[in-house]
PDB file of C-alpha atoms in Angstrom:
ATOM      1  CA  UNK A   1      55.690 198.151  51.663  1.00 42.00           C
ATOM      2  CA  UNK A   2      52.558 200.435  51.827  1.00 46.00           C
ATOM      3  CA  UNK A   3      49.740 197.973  51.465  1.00 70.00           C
ATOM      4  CA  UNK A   4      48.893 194.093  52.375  1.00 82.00           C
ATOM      5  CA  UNK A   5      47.312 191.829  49.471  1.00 90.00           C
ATOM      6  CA  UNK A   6      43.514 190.772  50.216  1.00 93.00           C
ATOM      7  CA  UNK A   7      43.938 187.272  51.612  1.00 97.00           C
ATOM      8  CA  UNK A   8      41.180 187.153  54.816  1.00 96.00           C
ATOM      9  CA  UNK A   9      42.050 184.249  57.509  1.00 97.00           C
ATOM     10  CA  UNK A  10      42.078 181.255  55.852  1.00 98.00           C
ATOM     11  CA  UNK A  11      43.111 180.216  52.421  1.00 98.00           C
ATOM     12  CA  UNK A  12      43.935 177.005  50.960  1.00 98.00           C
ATOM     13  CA  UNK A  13      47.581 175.738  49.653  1.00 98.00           C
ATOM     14  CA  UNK A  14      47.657 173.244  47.404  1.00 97.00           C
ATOM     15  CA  UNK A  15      49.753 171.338  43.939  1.00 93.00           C
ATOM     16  CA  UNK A  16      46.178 169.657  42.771  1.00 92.00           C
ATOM     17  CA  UNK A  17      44.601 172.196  40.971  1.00 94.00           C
ATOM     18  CA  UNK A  18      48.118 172.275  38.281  1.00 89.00           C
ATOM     19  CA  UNK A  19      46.731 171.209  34.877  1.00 78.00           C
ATOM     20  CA  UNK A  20      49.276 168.698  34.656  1.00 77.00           C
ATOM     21  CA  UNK A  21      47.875 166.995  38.304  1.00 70.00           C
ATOM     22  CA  UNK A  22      44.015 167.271  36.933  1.00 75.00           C
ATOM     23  CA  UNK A  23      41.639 167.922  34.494  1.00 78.00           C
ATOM     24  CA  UNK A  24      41.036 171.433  33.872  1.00 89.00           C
ATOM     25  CA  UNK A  25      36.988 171.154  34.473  1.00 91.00           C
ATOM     26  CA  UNK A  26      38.051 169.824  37.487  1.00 93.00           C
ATOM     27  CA  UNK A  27      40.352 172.099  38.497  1.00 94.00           C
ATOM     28  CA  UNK A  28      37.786 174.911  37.348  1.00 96.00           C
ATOM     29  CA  UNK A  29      35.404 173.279  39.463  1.00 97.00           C
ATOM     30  CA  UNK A  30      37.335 172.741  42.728  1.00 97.00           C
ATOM     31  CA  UNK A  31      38.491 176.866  42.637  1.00 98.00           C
ATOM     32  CA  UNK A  32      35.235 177.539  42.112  1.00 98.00           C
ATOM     33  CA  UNK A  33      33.877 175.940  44.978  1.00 98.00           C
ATOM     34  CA  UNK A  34      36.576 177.206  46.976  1.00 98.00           C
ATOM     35  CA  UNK A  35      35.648 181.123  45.906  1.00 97.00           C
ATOM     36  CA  UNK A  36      32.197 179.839  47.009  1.00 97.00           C
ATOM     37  CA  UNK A  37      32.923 178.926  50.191  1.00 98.00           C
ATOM     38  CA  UNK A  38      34.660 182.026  51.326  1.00 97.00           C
ATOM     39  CA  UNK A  39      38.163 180.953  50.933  1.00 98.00           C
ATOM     40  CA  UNK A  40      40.554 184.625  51.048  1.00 98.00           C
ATOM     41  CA  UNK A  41      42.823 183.021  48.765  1.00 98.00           C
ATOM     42  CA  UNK A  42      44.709 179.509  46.960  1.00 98.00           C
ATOM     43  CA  UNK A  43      47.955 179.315  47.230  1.00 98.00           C
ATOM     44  CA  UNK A  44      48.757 176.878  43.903  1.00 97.00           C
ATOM     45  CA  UNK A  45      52.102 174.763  44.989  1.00 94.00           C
ATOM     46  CA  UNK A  46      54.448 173.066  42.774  1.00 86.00           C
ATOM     47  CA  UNK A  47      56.023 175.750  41.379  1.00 88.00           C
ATOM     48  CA  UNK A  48      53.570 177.071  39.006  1.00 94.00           C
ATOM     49  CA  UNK A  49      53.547 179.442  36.289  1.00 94.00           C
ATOM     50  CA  UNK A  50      51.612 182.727  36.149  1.00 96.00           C
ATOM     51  CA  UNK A  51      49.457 180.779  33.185  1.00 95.00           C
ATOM     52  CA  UNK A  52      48.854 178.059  35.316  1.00 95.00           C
ATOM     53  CA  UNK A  53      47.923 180.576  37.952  1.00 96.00           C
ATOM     54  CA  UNK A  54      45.259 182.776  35.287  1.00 96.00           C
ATOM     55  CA  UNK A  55      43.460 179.447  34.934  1.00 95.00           C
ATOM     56  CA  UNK A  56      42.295 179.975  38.953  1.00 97.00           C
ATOM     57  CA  UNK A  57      41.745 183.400  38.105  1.00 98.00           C
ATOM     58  CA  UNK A  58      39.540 182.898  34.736  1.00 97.00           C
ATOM     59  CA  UNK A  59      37.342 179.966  37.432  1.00 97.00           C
ATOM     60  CA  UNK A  60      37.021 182.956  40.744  1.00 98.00           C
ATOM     61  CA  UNK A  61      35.387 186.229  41.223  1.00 97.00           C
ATOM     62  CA  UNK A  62      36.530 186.945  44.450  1.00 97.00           C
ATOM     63  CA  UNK A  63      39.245 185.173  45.975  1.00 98.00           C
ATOM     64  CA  UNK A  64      42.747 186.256  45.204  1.00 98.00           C
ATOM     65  CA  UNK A  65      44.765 183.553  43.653  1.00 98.00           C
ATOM     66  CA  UNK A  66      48.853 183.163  44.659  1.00 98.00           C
ATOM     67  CA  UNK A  67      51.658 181.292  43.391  1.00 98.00           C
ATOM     68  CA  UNK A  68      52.899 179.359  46.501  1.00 96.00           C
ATOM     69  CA  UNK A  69      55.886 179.293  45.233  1.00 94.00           C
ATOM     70  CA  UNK A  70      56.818 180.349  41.995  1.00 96.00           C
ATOM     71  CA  UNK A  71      60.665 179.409  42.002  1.00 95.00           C
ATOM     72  CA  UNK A  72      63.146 181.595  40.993  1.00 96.00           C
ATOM     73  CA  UNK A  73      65.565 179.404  39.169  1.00 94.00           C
ATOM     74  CA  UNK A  74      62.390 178.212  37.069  1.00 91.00           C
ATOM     75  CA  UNK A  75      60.820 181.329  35.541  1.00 93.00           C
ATOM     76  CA  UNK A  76      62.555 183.374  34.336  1.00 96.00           C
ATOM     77  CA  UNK A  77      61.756 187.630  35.957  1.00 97.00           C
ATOM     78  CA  UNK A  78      60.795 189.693  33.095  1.00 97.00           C
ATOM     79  CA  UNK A  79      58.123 187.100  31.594  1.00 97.00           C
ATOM     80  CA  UNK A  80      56.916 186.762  35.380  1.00 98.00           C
ATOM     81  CA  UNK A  81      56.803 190.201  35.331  1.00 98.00           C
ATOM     82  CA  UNK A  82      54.476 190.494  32.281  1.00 98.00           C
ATOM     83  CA  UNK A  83      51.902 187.991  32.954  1.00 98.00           C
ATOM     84  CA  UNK A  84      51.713 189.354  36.419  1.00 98.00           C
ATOM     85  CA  UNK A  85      50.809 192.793  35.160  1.00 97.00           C
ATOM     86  CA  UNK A  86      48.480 191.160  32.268  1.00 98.00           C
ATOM     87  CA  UNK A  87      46.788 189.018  34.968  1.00 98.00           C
ATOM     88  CA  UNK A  88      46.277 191.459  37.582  1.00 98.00           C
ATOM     89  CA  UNK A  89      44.574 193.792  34.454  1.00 98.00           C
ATOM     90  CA  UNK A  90      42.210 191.038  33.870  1.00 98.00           C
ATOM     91  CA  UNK A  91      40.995 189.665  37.250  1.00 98.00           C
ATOM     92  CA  UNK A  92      40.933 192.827  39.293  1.00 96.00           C
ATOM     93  CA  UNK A  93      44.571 192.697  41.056  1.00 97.00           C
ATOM     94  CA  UNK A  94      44.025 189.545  42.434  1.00 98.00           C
ATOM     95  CA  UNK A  95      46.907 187.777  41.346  1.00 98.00           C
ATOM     96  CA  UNK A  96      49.423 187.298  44.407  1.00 98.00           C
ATOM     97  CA  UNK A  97      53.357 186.855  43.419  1.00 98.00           C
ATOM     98  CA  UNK A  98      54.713 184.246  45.980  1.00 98.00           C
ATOM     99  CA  UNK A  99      58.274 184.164  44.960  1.00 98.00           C
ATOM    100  CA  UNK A 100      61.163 181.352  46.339  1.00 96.00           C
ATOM    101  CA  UNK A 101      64.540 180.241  45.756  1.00 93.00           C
ATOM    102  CA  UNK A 102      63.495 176.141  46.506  1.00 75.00           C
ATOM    103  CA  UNK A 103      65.939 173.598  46.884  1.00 55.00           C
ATOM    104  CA  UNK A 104      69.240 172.806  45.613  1.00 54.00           C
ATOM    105  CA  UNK A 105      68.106 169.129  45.138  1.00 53.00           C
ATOM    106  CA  UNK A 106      65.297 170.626  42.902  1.00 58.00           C
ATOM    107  CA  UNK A 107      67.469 173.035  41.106  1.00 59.00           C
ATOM    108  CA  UNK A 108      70.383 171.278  40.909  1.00 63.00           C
ATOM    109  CA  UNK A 109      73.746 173.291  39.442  1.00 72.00           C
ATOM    110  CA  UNK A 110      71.045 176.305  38.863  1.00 72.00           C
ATOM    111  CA  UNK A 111      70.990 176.641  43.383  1.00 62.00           C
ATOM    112  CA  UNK A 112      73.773 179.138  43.899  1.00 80.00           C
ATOM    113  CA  UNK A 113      74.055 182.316  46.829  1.00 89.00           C
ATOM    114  CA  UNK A 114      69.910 181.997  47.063  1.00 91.00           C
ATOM    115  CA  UNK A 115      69.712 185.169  48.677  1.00 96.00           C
ATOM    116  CA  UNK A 116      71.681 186.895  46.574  1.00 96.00           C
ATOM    117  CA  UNK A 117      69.687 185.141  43.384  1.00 96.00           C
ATOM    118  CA  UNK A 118      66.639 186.437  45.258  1.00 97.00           C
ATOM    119  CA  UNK A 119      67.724 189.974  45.745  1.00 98.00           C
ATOM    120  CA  UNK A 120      68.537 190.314  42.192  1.00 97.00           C
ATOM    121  CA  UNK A 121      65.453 188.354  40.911  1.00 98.00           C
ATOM    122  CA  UNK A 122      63.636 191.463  42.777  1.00 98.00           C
ATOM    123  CA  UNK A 123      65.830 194.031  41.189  1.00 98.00           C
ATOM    124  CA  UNK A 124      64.641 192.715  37.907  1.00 98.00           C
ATOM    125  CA  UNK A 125      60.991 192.703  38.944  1.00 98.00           C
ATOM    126  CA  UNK A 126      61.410 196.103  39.751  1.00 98.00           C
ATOM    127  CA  UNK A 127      63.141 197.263  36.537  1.00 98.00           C
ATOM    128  CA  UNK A 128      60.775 195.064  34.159  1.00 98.00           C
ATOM    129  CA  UNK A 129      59.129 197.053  31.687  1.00 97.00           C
ATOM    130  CA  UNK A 130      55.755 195.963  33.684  1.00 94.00           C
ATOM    131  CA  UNK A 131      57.271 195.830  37.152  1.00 98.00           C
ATOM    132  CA  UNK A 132      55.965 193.935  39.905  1.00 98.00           C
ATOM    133  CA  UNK A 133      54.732 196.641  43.293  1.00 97.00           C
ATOM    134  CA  UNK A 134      56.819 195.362  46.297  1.00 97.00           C
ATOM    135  CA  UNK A 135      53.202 194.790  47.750  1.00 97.00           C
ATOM    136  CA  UNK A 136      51.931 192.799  45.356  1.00 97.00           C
ATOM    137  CA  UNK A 137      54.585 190.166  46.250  1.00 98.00           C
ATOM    138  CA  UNK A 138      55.734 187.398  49.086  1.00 98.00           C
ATOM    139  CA  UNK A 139      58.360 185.031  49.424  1.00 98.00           C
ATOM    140  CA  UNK A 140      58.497 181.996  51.233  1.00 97.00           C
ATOM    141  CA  UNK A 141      61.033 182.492  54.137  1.00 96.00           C
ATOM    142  CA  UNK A 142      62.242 180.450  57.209  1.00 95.00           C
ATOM    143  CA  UNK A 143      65.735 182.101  57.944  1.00 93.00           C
ATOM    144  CA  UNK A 144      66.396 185.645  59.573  1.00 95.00           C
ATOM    145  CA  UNK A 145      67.882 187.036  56.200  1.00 96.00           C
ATOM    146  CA  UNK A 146      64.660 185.530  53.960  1.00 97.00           C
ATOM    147  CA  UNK A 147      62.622 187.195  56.686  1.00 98.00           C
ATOM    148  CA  UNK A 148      64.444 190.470  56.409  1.00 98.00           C
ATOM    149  CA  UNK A 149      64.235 190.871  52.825  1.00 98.00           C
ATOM    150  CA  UNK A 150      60.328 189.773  52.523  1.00 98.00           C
ATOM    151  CA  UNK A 151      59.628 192.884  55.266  1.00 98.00           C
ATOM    152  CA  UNK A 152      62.077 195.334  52.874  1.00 98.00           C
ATOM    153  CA  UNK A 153      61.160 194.396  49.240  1.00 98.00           C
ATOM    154  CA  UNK A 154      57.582 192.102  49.542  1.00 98.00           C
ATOM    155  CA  UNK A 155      54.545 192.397  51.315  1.00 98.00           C
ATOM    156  CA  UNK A 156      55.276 189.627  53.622  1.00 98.00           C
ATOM    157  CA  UNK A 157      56.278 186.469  54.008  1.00 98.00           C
ATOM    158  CA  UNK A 158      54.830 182.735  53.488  1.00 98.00           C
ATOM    159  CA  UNK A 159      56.561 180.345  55.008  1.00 98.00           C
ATOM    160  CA  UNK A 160      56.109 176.414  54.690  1.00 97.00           C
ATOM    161  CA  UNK A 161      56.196 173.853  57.394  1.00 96.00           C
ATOM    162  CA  UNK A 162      56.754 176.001  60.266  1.00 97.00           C
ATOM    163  CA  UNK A 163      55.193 176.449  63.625  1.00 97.00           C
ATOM    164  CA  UNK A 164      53.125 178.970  66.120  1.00 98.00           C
ATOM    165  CA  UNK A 165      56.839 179.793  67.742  1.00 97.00           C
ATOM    166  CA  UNK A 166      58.470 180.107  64.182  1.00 97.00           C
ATOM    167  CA  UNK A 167      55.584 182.071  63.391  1.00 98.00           C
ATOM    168  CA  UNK A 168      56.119 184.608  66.798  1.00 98.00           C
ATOM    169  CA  UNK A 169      59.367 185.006  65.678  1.00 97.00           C
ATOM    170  CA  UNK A 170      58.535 185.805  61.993  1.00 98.00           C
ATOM    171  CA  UNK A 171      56.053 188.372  63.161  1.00 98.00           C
ATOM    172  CA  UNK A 172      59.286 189.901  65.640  1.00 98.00           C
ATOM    173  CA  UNK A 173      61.621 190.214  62.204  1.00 98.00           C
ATOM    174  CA  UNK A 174      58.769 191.525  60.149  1.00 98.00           C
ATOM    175  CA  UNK A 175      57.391 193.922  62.146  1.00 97.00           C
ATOM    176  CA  UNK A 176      53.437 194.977  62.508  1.00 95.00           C
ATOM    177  CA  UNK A 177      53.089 196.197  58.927  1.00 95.00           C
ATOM    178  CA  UNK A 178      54.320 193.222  56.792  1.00 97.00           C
ATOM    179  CA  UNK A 179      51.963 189.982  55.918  1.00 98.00           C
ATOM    180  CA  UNK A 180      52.592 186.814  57.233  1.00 98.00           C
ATOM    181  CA  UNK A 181      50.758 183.936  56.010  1.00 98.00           C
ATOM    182  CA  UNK A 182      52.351 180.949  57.005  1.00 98.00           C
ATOM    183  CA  UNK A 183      51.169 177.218  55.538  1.00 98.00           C
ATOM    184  CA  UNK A 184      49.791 174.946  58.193  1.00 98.00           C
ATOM    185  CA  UNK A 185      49.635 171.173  56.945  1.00 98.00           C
ATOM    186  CA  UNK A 186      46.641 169.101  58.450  1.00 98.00           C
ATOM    187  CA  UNK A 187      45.219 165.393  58.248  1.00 98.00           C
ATOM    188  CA  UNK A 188      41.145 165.484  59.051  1.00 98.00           C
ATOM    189  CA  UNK A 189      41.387 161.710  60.655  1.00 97.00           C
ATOM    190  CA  UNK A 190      40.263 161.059  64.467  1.00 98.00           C
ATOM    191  CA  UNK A 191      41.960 157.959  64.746  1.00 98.00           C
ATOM    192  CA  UNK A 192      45.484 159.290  65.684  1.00 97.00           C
ATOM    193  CA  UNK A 193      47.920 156.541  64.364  1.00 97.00           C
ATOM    194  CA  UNK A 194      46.403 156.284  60.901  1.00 97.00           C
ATOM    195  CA  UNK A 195      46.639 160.365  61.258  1.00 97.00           C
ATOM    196  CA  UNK A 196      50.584 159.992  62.020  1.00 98.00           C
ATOM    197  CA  UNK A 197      50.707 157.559  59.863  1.00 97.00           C
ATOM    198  CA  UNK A 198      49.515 159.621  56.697  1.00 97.00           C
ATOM    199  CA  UNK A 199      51.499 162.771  57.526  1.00 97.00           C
ATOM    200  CA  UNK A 200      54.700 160.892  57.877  1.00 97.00           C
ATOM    201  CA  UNK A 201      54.756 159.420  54.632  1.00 96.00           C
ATOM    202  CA  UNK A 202      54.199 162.917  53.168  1.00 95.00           C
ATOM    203  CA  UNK A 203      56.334 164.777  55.767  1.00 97.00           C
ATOM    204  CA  UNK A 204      59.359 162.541  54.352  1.00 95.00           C
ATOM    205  CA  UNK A 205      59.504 164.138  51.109  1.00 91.00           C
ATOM    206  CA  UNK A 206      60.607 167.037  52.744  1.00 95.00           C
ATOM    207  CA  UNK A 207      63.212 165.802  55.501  1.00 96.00           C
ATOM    208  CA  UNK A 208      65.694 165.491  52.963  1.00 92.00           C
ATOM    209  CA  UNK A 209      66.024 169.052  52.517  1.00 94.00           C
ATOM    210  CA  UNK A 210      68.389 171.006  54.002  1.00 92.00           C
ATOM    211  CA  UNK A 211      66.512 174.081  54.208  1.00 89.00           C
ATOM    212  CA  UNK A 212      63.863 172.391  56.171  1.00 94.00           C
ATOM    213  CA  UNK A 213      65.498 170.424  58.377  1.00 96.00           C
ATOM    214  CA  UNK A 214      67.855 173.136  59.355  1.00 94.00           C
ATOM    215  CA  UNK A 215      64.976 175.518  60.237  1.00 94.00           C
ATOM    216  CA  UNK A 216      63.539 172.611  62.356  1.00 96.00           C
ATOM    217  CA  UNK A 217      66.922 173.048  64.638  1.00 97.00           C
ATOM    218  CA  UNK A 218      66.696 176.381  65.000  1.00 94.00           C
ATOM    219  CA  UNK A 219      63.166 175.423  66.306  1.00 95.00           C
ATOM    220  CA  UNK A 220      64.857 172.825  69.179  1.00 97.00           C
ATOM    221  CA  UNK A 221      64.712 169.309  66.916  1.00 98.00           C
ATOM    222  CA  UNK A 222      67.894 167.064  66.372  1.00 97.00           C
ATOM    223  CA  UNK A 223      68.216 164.718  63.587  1.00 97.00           C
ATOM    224  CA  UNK A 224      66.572 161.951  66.096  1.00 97.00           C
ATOM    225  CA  UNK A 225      63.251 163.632  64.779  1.00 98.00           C
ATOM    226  CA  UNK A 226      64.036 163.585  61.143  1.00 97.00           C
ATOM    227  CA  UNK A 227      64.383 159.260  61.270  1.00 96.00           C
ATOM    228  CA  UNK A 228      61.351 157.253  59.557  1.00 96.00           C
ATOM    229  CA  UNK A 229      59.245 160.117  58.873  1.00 96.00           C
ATOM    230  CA  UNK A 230      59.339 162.247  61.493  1.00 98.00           C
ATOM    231  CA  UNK A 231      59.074 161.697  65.551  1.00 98.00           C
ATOM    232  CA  UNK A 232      55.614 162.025  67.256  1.00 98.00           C
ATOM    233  CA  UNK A 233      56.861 165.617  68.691  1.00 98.00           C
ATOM    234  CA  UNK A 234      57.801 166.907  65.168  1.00 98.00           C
ATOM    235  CA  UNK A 235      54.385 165.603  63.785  1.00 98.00           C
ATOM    236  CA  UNK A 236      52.386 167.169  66.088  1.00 97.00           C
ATOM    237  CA  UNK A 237      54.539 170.274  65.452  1.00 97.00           C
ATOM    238  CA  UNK A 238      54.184 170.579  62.019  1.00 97.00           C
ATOM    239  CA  UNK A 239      50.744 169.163  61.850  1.00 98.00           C
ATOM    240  CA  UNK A 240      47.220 169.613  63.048  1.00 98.00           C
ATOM    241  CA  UNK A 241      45.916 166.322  63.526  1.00 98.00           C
ATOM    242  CA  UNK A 242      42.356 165.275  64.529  1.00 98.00           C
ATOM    243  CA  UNK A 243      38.916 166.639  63.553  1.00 98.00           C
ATOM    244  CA  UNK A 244      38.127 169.869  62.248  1.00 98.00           C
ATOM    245  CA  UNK A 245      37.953 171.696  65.972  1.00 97.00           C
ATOM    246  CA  UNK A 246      40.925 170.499  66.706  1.00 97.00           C
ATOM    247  CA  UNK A 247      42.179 172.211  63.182  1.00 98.00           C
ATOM    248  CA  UNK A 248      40.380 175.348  64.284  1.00 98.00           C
ATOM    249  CA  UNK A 249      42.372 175.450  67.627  1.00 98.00           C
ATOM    250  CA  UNK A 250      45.389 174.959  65.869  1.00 98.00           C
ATOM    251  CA  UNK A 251      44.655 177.760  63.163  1.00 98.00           C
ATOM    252  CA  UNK A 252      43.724 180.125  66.597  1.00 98.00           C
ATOM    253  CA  UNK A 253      47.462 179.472  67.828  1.00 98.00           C
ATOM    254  CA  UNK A 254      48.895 180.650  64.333  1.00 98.00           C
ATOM    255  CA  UNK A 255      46.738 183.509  64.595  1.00 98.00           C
ATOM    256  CA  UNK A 256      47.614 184.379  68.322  1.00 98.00           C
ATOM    257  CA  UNK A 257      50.969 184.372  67.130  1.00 98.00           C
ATOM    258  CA  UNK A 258      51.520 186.816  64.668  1.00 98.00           C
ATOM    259  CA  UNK A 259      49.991 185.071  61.580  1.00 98.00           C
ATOM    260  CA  UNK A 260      47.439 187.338  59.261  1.00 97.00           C
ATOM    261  CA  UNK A 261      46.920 184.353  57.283  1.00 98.00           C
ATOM    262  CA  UNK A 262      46.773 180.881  57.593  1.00 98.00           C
ATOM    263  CA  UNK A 263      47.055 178.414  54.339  1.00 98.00           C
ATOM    264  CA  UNK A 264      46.140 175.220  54.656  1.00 98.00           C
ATOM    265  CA  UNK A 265      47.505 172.427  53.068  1.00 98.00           C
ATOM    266  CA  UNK A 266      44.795 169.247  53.725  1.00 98.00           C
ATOM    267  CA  UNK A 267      47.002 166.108  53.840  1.00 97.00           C
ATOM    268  CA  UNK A 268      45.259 162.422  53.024  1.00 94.00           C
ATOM    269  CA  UNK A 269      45.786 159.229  52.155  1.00 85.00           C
ATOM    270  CA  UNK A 270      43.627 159.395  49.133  1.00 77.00           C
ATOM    271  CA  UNK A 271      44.203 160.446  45.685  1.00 69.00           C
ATOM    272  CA  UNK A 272      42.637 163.485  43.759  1.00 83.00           C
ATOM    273  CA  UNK A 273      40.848 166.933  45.201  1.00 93.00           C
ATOM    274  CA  UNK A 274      40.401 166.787  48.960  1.00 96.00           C
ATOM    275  CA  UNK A 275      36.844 168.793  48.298  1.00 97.00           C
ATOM    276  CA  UNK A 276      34.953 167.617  50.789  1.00 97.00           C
ATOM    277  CA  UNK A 277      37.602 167.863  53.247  1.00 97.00           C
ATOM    278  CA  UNK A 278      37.674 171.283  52.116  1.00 98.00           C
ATOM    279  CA  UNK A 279      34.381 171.832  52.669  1.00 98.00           C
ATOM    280  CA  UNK A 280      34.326 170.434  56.132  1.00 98.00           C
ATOM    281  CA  UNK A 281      36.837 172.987  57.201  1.00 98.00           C
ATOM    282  CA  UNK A 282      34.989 176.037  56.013  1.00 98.00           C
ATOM    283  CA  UNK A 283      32.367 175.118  58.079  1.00 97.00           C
ATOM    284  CA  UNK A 284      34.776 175.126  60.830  1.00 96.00           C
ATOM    285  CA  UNK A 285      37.240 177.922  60.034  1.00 97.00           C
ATOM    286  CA  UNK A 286      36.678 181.479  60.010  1.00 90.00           C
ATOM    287  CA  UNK A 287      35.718 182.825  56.817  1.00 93.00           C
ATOM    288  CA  UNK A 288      34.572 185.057  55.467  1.00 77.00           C
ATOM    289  CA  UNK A 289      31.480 183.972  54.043  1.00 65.00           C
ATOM    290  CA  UNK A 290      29.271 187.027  52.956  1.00 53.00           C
TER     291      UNK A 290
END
């Protein structure tokens, strides 16, 4: 790995701007407005496809546009390959591979040796006919092995639903050269038990998946934390809850820790684009608006 991607500070994760979640003058809109703001880059959840990713691009001018994460067992490596290079060609490089191996409950039959399916997903990135540069690349990794592999064959690593000390340790595995731009989920309420109460009922999506869960015990939870949603102490773990200075002090610990890049995920109780949540926290993060 010779070079990081362009990402700044803060960037924004998020599965609302898919096509198949809204409208795409919407969608158009919402990037937009993100680009505007100073945003270094949207991370587009959900598993999305390069195409779904060039519709960010064809909205921006500036802000680099990643696929947070593309899953492996979805897509298959040569097309990825193609439309990465085609993309990149057309929106000056700043389409961002973010690469993972998911879930077996997502998967299904398909979930089998991840890392080994990653490590030859790779391979064939790198033997495409338009190959994808190691450094144009992340994967999302919690484990020591994932971690290992994102500092030898990516750019870095993104990993989701983790924490300042998974984040110190990260940085230890990845070394000083390698990106790390982990996603930080936050609710923008001041009233605390409506705030808990919001991120629990989207936090338990994910405690029923092994990969998650287990990385939470090699942080120091038991399954007492996993009941109803999550305990207070994972919340606040795995959350920044409160207003937006209390989401800047929580960004300032990811950074202290290792992180290059934060991605935030804005969590609410609402439906559609979180916008002006959006724009509250750009007012209060540090980007880079010039």
């Amino acid at each position: 790995m010779t070079s990081r991607p362009a990402l700044g500070k803060i960037g924004i994760w998020t599965a609302a701007l898919k096509l198949d979640v809204a409208p795409s003058e919407q969608v158009s809109e919402a990037v937009a407005e993100l680009d505007e703001l100073g945003y270094g880059a949207v991370w587009l959840g959900g598993s999305p496809s390069p195409d779904q990713a060039g519709v960010l691009l064809d909205a921006t001018s500036r802000i680099t546009v990643a696929t947070g994460i593309l899953s492996i067992w979805d897509h298959e490596a040569a097309y990825v390959a193609e439309r990465h290079t085609a993309l990149n060609a057309a929106h000056d490089g700043r389409f961002l591979l973010g690469l993972g191996v998911s879930h077996s409950a997502l998967a299904g039959e398909r979930y089998k040796r991840p890392y080994t399916a990653m490590k030859e997903y790779l391979t064939a990135l790198d033997s495409a006919p338009a190959p994808v540069p190691a450094a144009q690349r992340v994967l999302a990794a919690l484990g020591p092995k994932m971690l290992e592999l994102s500092r030898d064959r990516a750019a870095g690593a993104h990993p989701y639903l983790v924490t300042p000390e998974h984040t110190a340790k990260a940085r230890d595995a990845l070394g000083k050269e390698a990106v790390l731009a982990p996603e930080l989920k936050v609710v923008l309420d001041t009233d605390l038990e409506r705030a808990r109460a919001t991120a629990r009922d989207y936090l338990g999506r994910y405690l029923a998946l092994p990969n998650y869960t287990n990385n939470f015990k090699r942080l120091g939870f038991e399954d007492t934390d996993f009941a109803d949603g999550g305990s207070d102490r994972l919340l606040a773990a795995m959350y920044a809850l409160g207003d937006a200075e209390t989401i800047r002090a929580r960004v300032d610990e990811f950074l202290a820790a290792g992180a290059d890049h934060i991605a935030i995920q804005v969590v609410s109780d609402g439906q559609g684009l979180p916008r002006e949540q959006w724009r509250t926290l750009a007012e209060a993060l540090p980007l880079d608006k010039s």
